[in-house]
Amino acid sequence: MNSLVNKIIVLIVFLSSVFVVHAQVNKAPFVIPALQQWKGGSGFYRLADNTNLVVSTRDQSLQTYLQTFLTDLQTIYPGKKFEIRTGQPRNGDIYFSITGDTARLPSPEGYILTIDDYVSIEATQPIGAFWATRTLLQILEQDAHHVSIPKGIAKDYPLFPIRGFVLDVGRKYFTIDFLRDYVKFMSYYKMNDFQIHLNDNGFKQFFRNNWDSTYAAFRLENETYPGLTAKDGAYSKKEFIELQKLANGYGVNIVPEIDVPAHALSITKAVPQIGSAKYGMDHLDIHNPYTYTVVDNIFKEYLEGPEPVFIGKEVHIGTDEYAREEAEKFRGFTDHYIRYVESFGKKLRLWGALTHAPGSTPVKVKDVTMNVWYNGYADPKEMLKLGYDVISTPDGWLYIVPKAGYYFDYLDLKNIYSKWTPNVIGDQTFEESNKQIKGGSFAVWNDHVGNGITGKDVHDRVFPAMQVLAQKMWIGSKVDLSVSYDSFKKSAAKIGEGPGLNIRGKISGKNSLILAYSFSQTPVKDGSGNRRNAVTTKNVKPVVQLQKKAAAFTNTSVIETPITGIGYNYTVSFYINPAKGNEADAVLFSSKDAVVKLKQGNSGKLGFSREGYDYHFNYVVRENVWTHIIITGNSKGTSLYVNGNFVEKLEGAVQEFNGGKDKIAKQQTLFFPLQYIGDGKNSFTGCISSLKVYNNSLSPEAIKLLAQ
């Protein structure tokens, strides 16, 4: 009997110990950037249908961030009711307190996140509390039902205060909506510095070696010199102000850059008399007093008055890659614009160039921040010794120049993950504790104007880089390298871009078939099992033609689907029977991003257009005959199959200049548009049947089977 009792006691003790062990095993949740510290609890907090965002007091500085978080939650959970209120938290609530106790956190952007029956967020500054909400959103994104968060306590803070991205909009136009989405996307990864390079120009050798025909653009509305504003895409002052205000609500600092005195062809095209006859019209003549008048006026238009266009604390004045022979004059120009822009109450940023331009003319150092990008132009040790604060922007690590054949098309992220942190600048490495190194920034430069790169293509390059660099700029060398880059990449794929964003066009379903329309009835139903029925149908008639169920279209027929488009990699399959006499540019599929046409322009051939670029396959769709069309696309190009047979892949095109001495690689990708089938004004006429969309690239064997 005693033996049995003893065995029972031993069993109880063993089971208790097992329970205790398992009650304390909540591992640190995977987020990007990784949490600095985590102490696991047991069990899970669950987001309720009526969760409140509770603040201890009505701290006005926190309200903007709370409203952003509230909007995010409403976007993710349209059926739930969330409110902001003041008071004490109840179970299920998310509680915010700004303590001012700086001793517990080494950065004003830090926070303490306690996840129990309610979530408590404690921070010394509102921005820290906001970053905690990004952590919560990423955890919720990875939960199958988007409601559970593991209990525990996180203490988190960035090692570097500047975590940035530079986008060249001067040589390639990006819509204001793209920039707005990027503010939200960057914020989701706690990247807080968005430098917008507002003006630049192409390379003369690609434009008949003629400055007059060389592409140049200044992307911001300018009233002082109306000819300065780009005609093919520019932001109004109102749009740019609203962009900065949006960014303020997402913890992102917009840094506008006007690049002078080089990269300035857009300015000299508007005011030709200030161009340099000696060094080229992309150089301002810095010996000409009128040059200073013009550049002063340009900056003043955006900086003066009680409500300036540049509303942030910092402005970038460019100042790189000017002729070395003019070092002294260049130094004086640089010093002038540091002090001039500072006179409007702004802090100054500039590109490192002072090693390239040595001299005795003084250039202001105090309170100036330098992007150190190429050690031959600005030696990091020298710049730090002079006293500059620096942002690590090394070209050999962090420059993306799409399809150019130099620098990176896609960054070497595996190498960056294991070897780079902001204290690594070119071939020089510094202590992470060096307070003059404010952080890092990576960049996209669109050097090859007209190469066919779209915003979607740029994002395909930036998205994985943003994830890796967010990690390295937040925690530096503390990255756990026992977790391989491949493991990190696999986990990172589950996080996405942020609430309401799907810039990459990733569409999921029960399997790889994410949409299937037979067109056998109206309204049009989705046969894939994913319930993506057509939203609206106009002037479309179900028919049976040659024993095939189909939809008959006139030139005003259109079907709207719930999917804007699908990104790389994809396969789109459909049968088409065009009527005789379709007009040029007759639309098969369209969205805000692209148009697929039965007849591309006057070519009469199947093709597509996006962002001002027109492409066609070497194939004419036959009239009054059913043809099976499959289009597949990836980040390299776009392929066409007809009746199961490969026809052509649009990839690898090259445009030559100057007798083949200079070349530009052309991008021929297609982010496939699915928002509309047909068009309300210029639809194809004829019949379409059996549309199937897959979120992968089917093999040639699978394509042949699909065509049978």
XYZ file of C-alpha atoms in Angstrom:
708
model
C 0.000 0.000 0.000
C 2.752 2.402 0.973
C 4.582 1.450 -2.201
C 1.510 2.353 -4.280
C 1.123 5.684 -2.441
C 4.790 6.450 -3.010
C 4.444 5.690 -6.724
C 1.401 7.956 -6.957
C 3.280 10.754 -5.163
C 6.257 10.337 -7.492
C 3.932 10.413 -10.501
C 2.203 13.583 -9.240
C 5.555 15.277 -8.621
C 6.746 14.251 -12.087
C 3.587 15.480 -13.806
C 3.748 18.733 -11.826
C 7.323 19.285 -12.899
C 6.391 18.584 -16.503
C 3.526 21.052 -16.219
C 5.773 23.700 -14.701
C 8.374 23.223 -17.405
C 5.794 23.473 -20.144
C 4.145 26.444 -18.452
C 7.293 28.490 -18.911
C 8.285 27.695 -22.466
C 6.791 30.554 -24.469
C 9.655 31.271 -26.813
C 10.367 34.750 -28.037
C 7.973 35.447 -30.909
C 9.568 35.915 -34.306
C 9.377 39.573 -35.312
C 11.489 41.845 -37.500
C 13.519 43.388 -36.070
C 14.039 40.786 -33.358
C 13.238 41.671 -29.759
C 16.241 42.726 -27.711
C 15.046 40.843 -24.596
C 12.262 38.359 -23.882
C 11.092 36.536 -20.771
C 8.485 33.934 -21.642
C 5.290 33.370 -19.706
C 2.677 30.666 -20.149
C -0.475 30.724 -22.198
C -1.769 33.271 -24.656
C -3.471 36.639 -24.710
C -6.362 36.736 -27.182
C -7.551 39.851 -28.961
C -11.264 40.259 -28.253
C -14.057 41.621 -30.428
C -14.310 44.706 -28.232
C -10.692 45.319 -27.239
C -10.047 48.883 -26.053
C -6.880 50.915 -26.471
C -6.531 52.444 -23.028
C -4.297 55.342 -21.972
C -3.609 56.362 -18.407
C -4.047 60.043 -19.244
C -4.970 61.970 -22.367
C -1.398 62.425 -23.505
C -1.911 64.375 -26.727
C 1.481 63.371 -28.070
C 0.347 59.750 -28.045
C -3.019 60.319 -29.724
C -1.738 60.405 -33.313
C 0.016 57.064 -32.891
C -3.013 55.539 -31.166
C -5.207 56.631 -34.061
C -2.806 54.980 -36.502
C -2.912 51.743 -34.505
C -6.700 51.929 -34.299
C -6.897 52.331 -38.083
C -4.592 49.349 -38.522
C -6.781 47.161 -36.313
C -9.943 48.277 -38.099
C -8.303 47.415 -41.428
C -7.380 43.904 -40.273
C -10.586 43.214 -38.324
C -13.470 45.094 -39.992
C -16.015 43.190 -37.887
C -14.508 44.008 -34.507
C -15.175 47.097 -32.417
C -12.133 48.926 -31.083
C -12.127 52.186 -29.158
C -9.622 54.529 -27.533
C -10.459 55.410 -23.949
C -8.850 56.825 -20.826
C -8.616 55.001 -17.512
C -7.531 51.647 -16.206
C -7.313 48.517 -18.371
C -9.587 45.514 -18.192
C -8.779 42.005 -19.295
C -8.358 41.934 -23.044
C -7.405 45.601 -23.345
C -4.158 47.111 -24.658
C -2.854 49.647 -22.162
C -0.423 52.479 -22.939
C 1.581 54.471 -20.427
C 4.287 57.073 -21.031
C 6.408 57.095 -17.892
C 9.341 59.381 -18.571
C 11.503 56.893 -16.660
C 14.543 56.805 -18.937
C 16.606 54.624 -16.596
C 14.903 51.403 -17.699
C 15.373 51.897 -21.438
C 18.560 52.999 -23.233
C 16.698 54.652 -26.131
C 13.727 57.046 -26.380
C 12.367 54.636 -29.006
C 12.369 51.722 -26.561
C 9.417 50.062 -24.891
C 8.493 47.401 -22.365
C 5.748 45.081 -23.546
C 3.988 42.961 -20.914
C 1.569 40.407 -22.338
C -0.772 38.856 -19.782
C -4.533 38.977 -19.384
C -4.213 42.401 -20.943
C -1.333 43.918 -22.896
C 0.659 46.664 -21.214
C 2.941 48.957 -23.221
C 5.273 51.172 -21.230
C 7.563 53.696 -22.925
C 9.444 56.864 -22.133
C 8.324 58.517 -25.386
C 5.208 58.022 -27.548
C 7.327 56.715 -30.437
C 8.459 53.804 -28.278
C 4.852 52.896 -27.549
C 4.115 53.042 -31.267
C 6.930 50.647 -32.139
C 5.427 48.212 -29.647
C 2.224 48.235 -31.724
C 4.253 47.177 -34.796
C 5.540 44.233 -32.776
C 1.990 43.246 -31.844
C 0.802 43.494 -35.444
C 3.594 41.239 -36.687
C 2.838 38.611 -34.028
C -0.870 38.700 -34.861
C -0.106 38.374 -38.582
C 1.612 35.032 -37.989
C -1.186 33.518 -35.909
C -3.562 31.375 -37.992
C -6.585 33.255 -36.630
C -4.765 36.585 -36.079
C -5.872 36.864 -32.443
C -3.288 35.115 -30.212
C -0.108 36.552 -28.696
C 2.159 34.490 -26.398
C 2.336 35.778 -22.850
C 5.637 37.149 -21.673
C 7.621 40.339 -21.202
C 9.673 42.049 -23.922
C 12.152 44.843 -23.424
C 13.008 46.297 -26.788
C 14.918 49.269 -28.184
C 17.008 50.159 -31.239
C 20.773 50.253 -31.172
C 20.831 52.931 -33.902
C 18.473 55.947 -34.046
C 18.476 56.266 -37.875
C 17.251 53.274 -39.869
C 16.736 54.409 -43.387
C 15.951 53.952 -47.033
C 16.741 56.278 -49.950
C 14.536 56.261 -53.063
C 15.562 57.975 -56.287
C 12.319 59.390 -57.682
C 14.200 61.857 -59.893
C 15.137 59.377 -62.624
C 12.045 57.221 -62.172
C 8.666 58.542 -61.122
C 6.821 56.801 -58.312
C 3.239 57.801 -57.602
C 2.340 59.571 -54.379
C 0.274 56.497 -53.466
C 3.419 54.366 -53.788
C 5.240 56.714 -51.401
C 2.327 56.627 -48.971
C 2.353 52.833 -49.018
C 6.101 52.889 -48.441
C 5.718 55.021 -45.338
C 3.423 52.349 -43.899
C 5.609 49.495 -45.114
C 8.774 50.974 -43.605
C 7.004 51.745 -40.346
C 5.848 48.123 -40.065
C 9.528 47.146 -39.830
C 10.448 50.055 -37.519
C 12.437 51.717 -40.295
C 12.125 55.378 -39.460
C 13.968 57.408 -42.109
C 12.717 57.837 -45.693
C 14.976 60.004 -47.867
C 13.306 61.050 -51.124
C 15.806 62.047 -53.822
C 13.652 64.587 -55.674
C 15.745 65.528 -58.693
C 18.249 63.874 -61.007
C 19.006 63.077 -64.627
C 19.975 60.251 -66.937
C 23.383 59.664 -68.475
C 24.199 61.666 -71.598
C 25.570 58.671 -73.532
C 22.070 57.151 -73.642
C 20.632 60.323 -75.200
C 22.799 60.876 -78.280
C 25.439 62.531 -76.077
C 23.250 65.623 -76.066
C 22.384 67.404 -72.838
C 19.298 68.946 -74.436
C 17.748 65.529 -75.041
C 19.065 63.862 -71.854
C 16.278 62.973 -69.457
C 16.008 65.061 -66.288
C 13.247 65.580 -63.745
C 12.456 67.650 -60.666
C 9.529 65.950 -58.934
C 8.097 68.706 -56.748
C 5.781 71.511 -57.801
C 7.708 74.775 -58.085
C 6.048 78.149 -58.612
C 9.184 80.304 -58.689
C 10.466 78.458 -61.771
C 7.418 76.719 -63.303
C 9.545 75.062 -65.967
C 11.359 73.181 -63.219
C 8.436 70.900 -62.352
C 8.576 67.580 -64.246
C 5.860 67.195 -66.848
C 5.785 63.388 -66.744
C 5.107 63.072 -63.030
C 5.505 65.373 -60.043
C 4.070 65.892 -56.575
C 2.034 68.931 -55.727
C 3.085 70.823 -52.629
C -0.163 69.778 -50.981
C 0.490 66.097 -51.746
C 4.008 66.292 -50.375
C 2.889 68.033 -47.185
C 0.198 65.384 -46.672
C 2.774 62.646 -47.233
C 4.949 64.083 -44.474
C 1.969 64.386 -42.135
C 1.053 60.773 -42.808
C 4.645 59.766 -42.060
C 4.539 61.626 -38.757
C 1.686 59.357 -37.703
C 3.742 56.275 -38.556
C 6.985 57.245 -36.836
C 8.758 57.869 -40.151
C 10.911 60.908 -40.836
C 10.644 62.127 -44.445
C 13.940 63.667 -45.536
C 13.483 65.594 -48.813
C 16.609 65.871 -50.926
C 17.295 68.521 -53.555
C 20.603 67.499 -55.104
C 22.989 70.310 -56.084
C 25.417 71.351 -57.571
C 25.847 68.116 -59.629
C 22.937 65.896 -60.744
C 21.265 69.220 -61.520
C 20.275 69.000 -65.206
C 16.601 69.495 -64.323
C 17.517 72.879 -62.835
C 19.718 74.013 -65.722
C 17.018 73.019 -68.220
C 14.686 75.418 -66.428
C 17.383 78.107 -66.064
C 20.015 77.391 -68.752
C 22.275 80.316 -67.907
C 23.431 78.650 -64.663
C 24.666 75.445 -66.341
C 28.387 74.746 -66.487
C 29.910 75.085 -69.947
C 33.108 73.442 -68.708
C 31.823 70.385 -66.830
C 28.454 69.774 -68.479
C 24.889 70.951 -68.006
C 24.303 68.471 -65.194
C 26.718 70.670 -63.174
C 25.664 74.067 -61.884
C 28.105 76.873 -62.631
C 29.208 77.599 -59.081
C 31.280 80.582 -60.240
C 28.129 82.347 -61.405
C 26.478 84.518 -58.696
C 23.093 83.960 -60.355
C 23.410 80.237 -59.584
C 23.180 81.071 -55.896
C 20.146 83.269 -56.496
C 18.311 80.469 -58.290
C 19.186 77.720 -55.816
C 18.400 80.019 -52.882
C 14.976 80.673 -54.391
C 14.293 76.961 -54.929
C 15.067 76.056 -51.333
C 13.289 79.132 -49.989
C 10.040 78.188 -51.711
C 9.893 75.003 -49.657
C 11.326 76.331 -46.397
C 9.963 79.803 -45.703
C 6.844 80.869 -43.877
C 4.885 79.564 -40.904
C 3.670 76.522 -42.887
C 6.600 75.402 -45.068
C 6.384 72.596 -47.628
C 9.235 70.748 -45.898
C 7.670 70.313 -42.486
C 10.241 67.932 -40.970
C 13.340 68.758 -38.987
C 15.895 67.713 -41.618
C 16.619 68.574 -45.247
C 19.209 67.010 -47.562
C 21.163 69.265 -49.959
C 22.926 66.580 -52.011
C 26.476 67.876 -52.754
C 28.220 64.879 -54.294
C 30.142 63.944 -57.438
C 31.075 67.468 -58.535
C 34.219 68.071 -60.574
C 37.279 67.602 -58.367
C 39.079 70.555 -59.969
C 36.610 72.878 -58.283
C 37.248 71.581 -54.757
C 37.631 74.978 -53.073
C 34.633 76.530 -54.807
C 32.597 73.367 -54.152
C 33.445 73.517 -50.450
C 32.299 77.125 -50.315
C 29.049 76.222 -52.112
C 28.447 73.392 -49.655
C 29.071 75.588 -46.625
C 26.753 78.269 -48.017
C 23.817 75.850 -48.375
C 24.392 74.239 -45.015
C 24.063 77.644 -43.395
C 21.315 78.855 -45.723
C 19.003 75.900 -45.058
C 19.836 76.016 -41.356
C 18.664 79.645 -41.329
C 15.128 78.291 -41.779
C 15.458 76.203 -38.612
C 16.322 72.903 -40.298
C 19.052 70.389 -39.584
C 21.292 69.582 -42.488
C 22.172 66.382 -44.293
C 24.526 65.964 -47.227
C 26.376 63.319 -49.186
C 29.981 62.725 -48.256
C 32.353 64.417 -50.722
C 34.995 66.234 -48.708
C 37.801 63.704 -49.216
C 37.175 64.014 -52.942
C 37.165 67.796 -52.532
C 40.094 68.595 -50.198
C 40.935 72.181 -49.470
C 41.245 74.978 -46.972
C 37.773 76.506 -47.427
C 35.885 75.688 -44.211
C 32.707 73.599 -44.317
C 30.430 73.633 -41.282
C 30.536 70.484 -39.153
C 28.450 71.034 -36.028
C 24.937 69.543 -36.227
C 25.501 68.337 -39.803
C 24.847 64.690 -40.714
C 26.651 63.060 -43.629
C 25.702 60.022 -45.684
C 29.057 58.265 -45.983
C 28.616 56.246 -49.164
C 31.971 55.778 -50.880
C 35.208 55.997 -48.963
C 37.023 57.589 -51.883
C 34.633 60.524 -51.737
C 34.419 60.785 -47.954
C 36.781 58.701 -45.845
C 34.755 57.623 -42.786
C 37.663 57.925 -40.334
C 38.420 61.391 -41.628
C 34.786 62.511 -41.447
C 34.367 61.200 -37.904
C 37.607 62.896 -36.884
C 36.315 66.185 -38.318
C 33.265 65.750 -36.094
C 30.477 64.840 -38.500
C 27.625 62.592 -37.492
C 27.374 59.941 -40.175
C 24.825 57.586 -41.684
C 26.419 54.389 -42.968
C 25.331 54.133 -46.622
C 28.124 52.088 -48.226
C 27.584 51.644 -51.948
C 29.436 48.329 -52.100
C 27.011 46.854 -49.590
C 23.726 48.730 -49.891
C 23.193 50.222 -53.374
C 20.494 48.757 -55.620
C 20.637 49.936 -59.241
C 18.017 47.864 -61.088
C 19.217 46.053 -64.221
C 22.282 48.304 -64.559
C 24.939 45.596 -64.429
C 26.887 47.340 -61.679
C 26.337 47.649 -57.936
C 23.474 45.280 -57.061
C 20.309 44.351 -58.888
C 19.274 42.512 -55.711
C 21.344 43.014 -52.570
C 23.529 40.173 -51.307
C 21.292 39.685 -48.283
C 22.934 36.519 -47.018
C 26.229 38.376 -46.785
C 24.615 41.425 -45.181
C 22.776 39.242 -42.677
C 25.991 37.635 -41.452
C 28.572 40.405 -41.874
C 27.147 43.936 -42.097
C 25.965 46.361 -39.432
C 25.884 50.185 -39.593
C 29.335 50.332 -38.005
C 30.715 48.743 -41.193
C 31.318 51.478 -43.781
C 32.989 50.191 -46.918
C 36.149 48.420 -45.793
C 36.260 50.193 -42.433
C 34.738 48.874 -39.204
C 34.044 50.945 -36.097
C 32.791 50.252 -32.601
C 29.017 50.006 -32.393
C 29.196 52.277 -29.381
C 30.447 55.165 -31.558
C 27.725 57.780 -31.066
C 28.661 59.647 -34.247
C 27.442 56.685 -36.304
C 23.742 57.431 -36.222
C 22.657 54.396 -38.177
C 22.413 53.145 -41.720
C 20.490 53.533 -44.937
C 20.178 51.528 -48.133
C 19.250 53.007 -51.481
C 17.620 52.425 -54.851
C 19.127 54.452 -57.712
C 17.321 54.359 -61.050
C 20.356 55.252 -63.143
C 19.216 53.671 -66.399
C 16.289 55.839 -67.380
C 13.835 54.067 -69.664
C 14.900 50.511 -68.837
C 11.349 49.289 -68.182
C 11.652 48.911 -64.420
C 8.326 49.471 -62.646
C 7.458 50.300 -59.067
C 6.539 46.631 -58.626
C 9.985 45.598 -59.849
C 11.653 48.025 -57.454
C 9.564 46.685 -54.588
C 10.509 43.114 -55.488
C 14.102 44.155 -54.817
C 13.405 46.281 -51.751
C 11.039 44.016 -49.801
C 13.523 41.304 -48.725
C 16.219 43.937 -48.216
C 13.947 45.932 -45.913
C 13.426 42.873 -43.734
C 17.121 42.047 -43.379
C 18.278 45.626 -42.930
C 15.555 46.401 -40.400
C 17.027 43.560 -38.364
C 20.622 44.764 -38.683
C 19.875 48.450 -38.048
C 17.829 47.748 -34.904
C 19.985 45.156 -33.119
C 23.308 45.381 -34.969
C 25.777 42.614 -34.217
C 23.389 41.031 -31.697
C 21.725 39.142 -34.552
C 21.661 35.476 -33.584
C 23.775 33.949 -36.337
C 22.965 30.454 -35.073
C 19.727 31.124 -36.962
C 20.773 30.837 -40.595
C 19.774 33.362 -43.205
C 17.674 30.692 -44.916
C 15.754 30.075 -41.666
C 15.299 33.810 -41.167
C 14.059 34.163 -44.747
C 11.548 31.341 -44.297
C 10.109 32.890 -41.140
C 10.178 36.396 -42.612
C 7.956 35.292 -45.489
C 5.053 34.950 -43.029
C 5.085 38.580 -41.895
C 4.031 40.545 -44.991
C 4.066 44.286 -45.558
C 1.696 45.687 -42.959
C -2.048 46.209 -42.504
C -3.894 46.791 -45.763
C -0.771 46.452 -47.917
C -0.066 43.888 -50.599
C 2.333 45.707 -52.895
C 3.864 42.401 -53.996
C 0.480 41.047 -55.078
C 0.770 37.813 -53.114
C -2.550 35.941 -53.326
C -3.212 32.766 -51.340
C -5.891 30.128 -51.633
C -6.831 26.602 -50.668
C -4.180 25.497 -53.132
C -2.237 27.148 -55.940
C -5.449 27.802 -57.927
C -6.602 31.112 -56.478
C -9.295 32.120 -58.989
C -11.450 30.189 -61.497
C -14.240 31.697 -63.602
C -16.164 29.439 -65.995
C -18.400 32.386 -67.082
C -21.358 29.994 -67.242
C -23.633 32.380 -65.325
C -24.063 35.919 -64.083
C -23.178 37.058 -61.558
C -19.849 35.321 -62.222
C -18.931 32.780 -59.534
C -15.469 31.653 -58.433
C -15.005 27.919 -58.864
C -11.659 27.764 -57.060
C -13.275 27.428 -53.632
C -11.820 30.768 -52.511
C -15.092 32.739 -52.830
C -13.632 35.403 -55.071
C -16.847 35.972 -56.980
C -17.028 38.881 -59.409
C -17.884 42.197 -57.752
C -19.804 43.687 -60.689
C -20.734 42.570 -64.196
C -21.721 44.978 -66.993
C -22.873 44.148 -70.534
C -21.665 40.551 -70.271
C -23.827 37.688 -71.559
C -23.337 33.972 -70.737
C -23.322 31.907 -73.944
C -22.429 28.463 -75.211
C -20.229 28.736 -78.274
C -18.885 25.696 -80.048
C -19.790 23.562 -77.007
C -17.833 25.845 -74.650
C -19.460 27.815 -71.836
C -18.318 31.392 -72.162
C -19.033 35.064 -71.641
C -19.782 37.235 -74.662
C -18.209 40.708 -74.570
C -18.995 43.872 -76.532
C -16.679 46.891 -76.514
C -18.395 48.188 -73.328
C -18.370 44.896 -71.396
C -16.507 44.651 -68.108
C -16.297 42.309 -65.123
C -14.791 43.596 -61.897
C -13.057 41.037 -59.669
C -12.016 41.370 -55.991
C -8.321 40.992 -56.940
C -6.357 43.982 -58.228
C -3.599 41.816 -59.674
C -1.168 39.020 -58.963
C 2.567 39.409 -58.565
C 5.514 37.145 -59.342
C 5.332 34.129 -59.735
C 2.003 33.386 -61.453
C 0.214 31.548 -64.260
C -2.917 32.912 -65.955
C -4.854 30.588 -68.250
C -7.927 31.386 -70.389
C -9.641 30.582 -73.668
C -10.358 33.454 -76.036
C -12.441 33.656 -79.223
C -12.159 37.208 -80.573
C -14.769 38.576 -82.935
C -13.667 39.983 -86.238
C -12.473 43.598 -86.353
C -11.304 44.303 -82.788
C -9.828 47.786 -82.461
C -6.195 48.550 -81.584
C -5.504 48.408 -77.833
C -8.646 46.359 -77.158
C -8.489 45.415 -73.463
C -8.477 41.871 -72.113
C -7.454 42.576 -68.485
C -6.603 45.774 -66.635
C -5.891 47.439 -63.309
C -4.195 50.618 -62.115
C -0.887 48.816 -62.610
C -1.106 47.351 -66.113
C -3.235 46.496 -69.148
C -3.186 43.257 -71.158
C -4.340 43.882 -74.718
C -5.660 41.664 -77.483
C -3.948 43.981 -79.959
C -1.054 46.095 -78.730
C -1.289 49.368 -80.611
C -0.823 49.079 -84.353
C 1.114 45.819 -84.043
C -2.083 43.771 -83.978
C -0.310 41.401 -81.590
C -1.076 40.212 -78.076
C 0.720 42.465 -75.591
C 0.667 44.542 -72.433
C 1.433 48.014 -71.149
C 2.514 49.300 -67.748
C 3.982 52.573 -66.474
C 4.397 54.021 -69.945
C 6.080 50.958 -71.475
C 4.436 48.924 -74.269
C 5.365 45.324 -75.094
C 3.970 42.672 -77.405
C 4.553 39.010 -78.099
C 5.254 37.899 -81.626
C 1.796 36.384 -81.843
C -1.565 37.431 -83.330
C -4.653 35.891 -81.728
C -6.818 34.385 -84.482
C -10.358 35.669 -84.981
C -13.490 33.501 -84.661
C -11.479 30.578 -83.318
C -11.073 29.342 -79.755
C -7.440 29.679 -78.628
C -5.991 28.608 -75.304
C -3.699 31.319 -73.900
C -1.364 30.937 -70.923
C 0.778 33.803 -69.640
C 3.317 33.177 -66.899
C 5.412 35.799 -65.179
C 8.287 36.097 -62.752
C 10.700 38.816 -61.684
C 12.794 38.315 -64.830
C 10.237 38.280 -67.613
C 6.918 37.193 -69.113
C 6.158 34.062 -71.151
C 3.405 33.134 -73.587
C 2.056 29.668 -74.355
C -0.591 29.032 -77.012
C -2.594 25.785 -77.093
C -0.023 24.234 -74.759
C 2.997 25.211 -76.839
C 5.668 27.710 -75.838
C 5.686 30.790 -78.090
C 8.000 33.393 -76.569
C 9.531 34.724 -73.383
C 10.003 38.467 -73.100
C 13.263 38.589 -71.198
C 16.824 39.701 -71.770
C 16.239 42.492 -74.277
C 19.075 44.981 -74.589
C 19.081 48.442 -76.153
C 22.412 49.536 -77.626
C 23.838 53.022 -77.976
C 26.916 54.545 -79.600
C 27.605 51.588 -81.849
C 27.159 49.047 -79.080
C 29.608 50.745 -76.727
C 26.817 51.529 -74.252
C 23.868 49.292 -73.408
C 20.717 49.297 -71.313
C 19.090 46.026 -70.240
C 15.318 46.198 -70.630
C 12.884 44.831 -68.054
C 9.855 43.082 -69.604
C 7.977 41.919 -66.524
C 4.240 42.020 -65.966
C 2.433 42.293 -62.639
C -0.667 40.641 -64.087
C -3.785 42.851 -63.854
C -6.985 41.165 -62.723
C -9.143 43.964 -61.386
C -11.120 44.215 -64.621
C -11.835 41.740 -67.392
C -12.688 43.783 -70.437
C -13.197 47.537 -70.288
C -16.172 49.876 -70.075
C -15.009 51.841 -73.140
C -12.528 49.748 -75.122
C -13.088 46.098 -74.305
C -12.196 43.300 -76.694
C -15.216 41.916 -78.490
C -15.812 38.206 -78.622
C -15.952 35.428 -76.047
C -13.800 34.379 -73.099
C -13.986 31.109 -71.208
C -12.403 29.176 -68.352
C -10.179 31.752 -66.675
C -7.810 30.154 -64.157
C -5.202 31.980 -62.090
C -2.420 30.191 -60.187
C -0.045 31.729 -57.634
C 2.938 29.872 -59.040
C 4.630 29.351 -62.391
C 3.354 26.069 -63.814
C 5.867 23.780 -65.472
C 5.754 23.265 -69.254
C 4.383 19.761 -68.581
C 1.573 21.128 -66.421
C 0.813 23.753 -69.045
C 0.397 21.076 -71.710
C -1.994 19.159 -69.465
C -3.972 22.326 -68.762
C -4.366 22.933 -72.488
C -5.820 19.487 -73.188
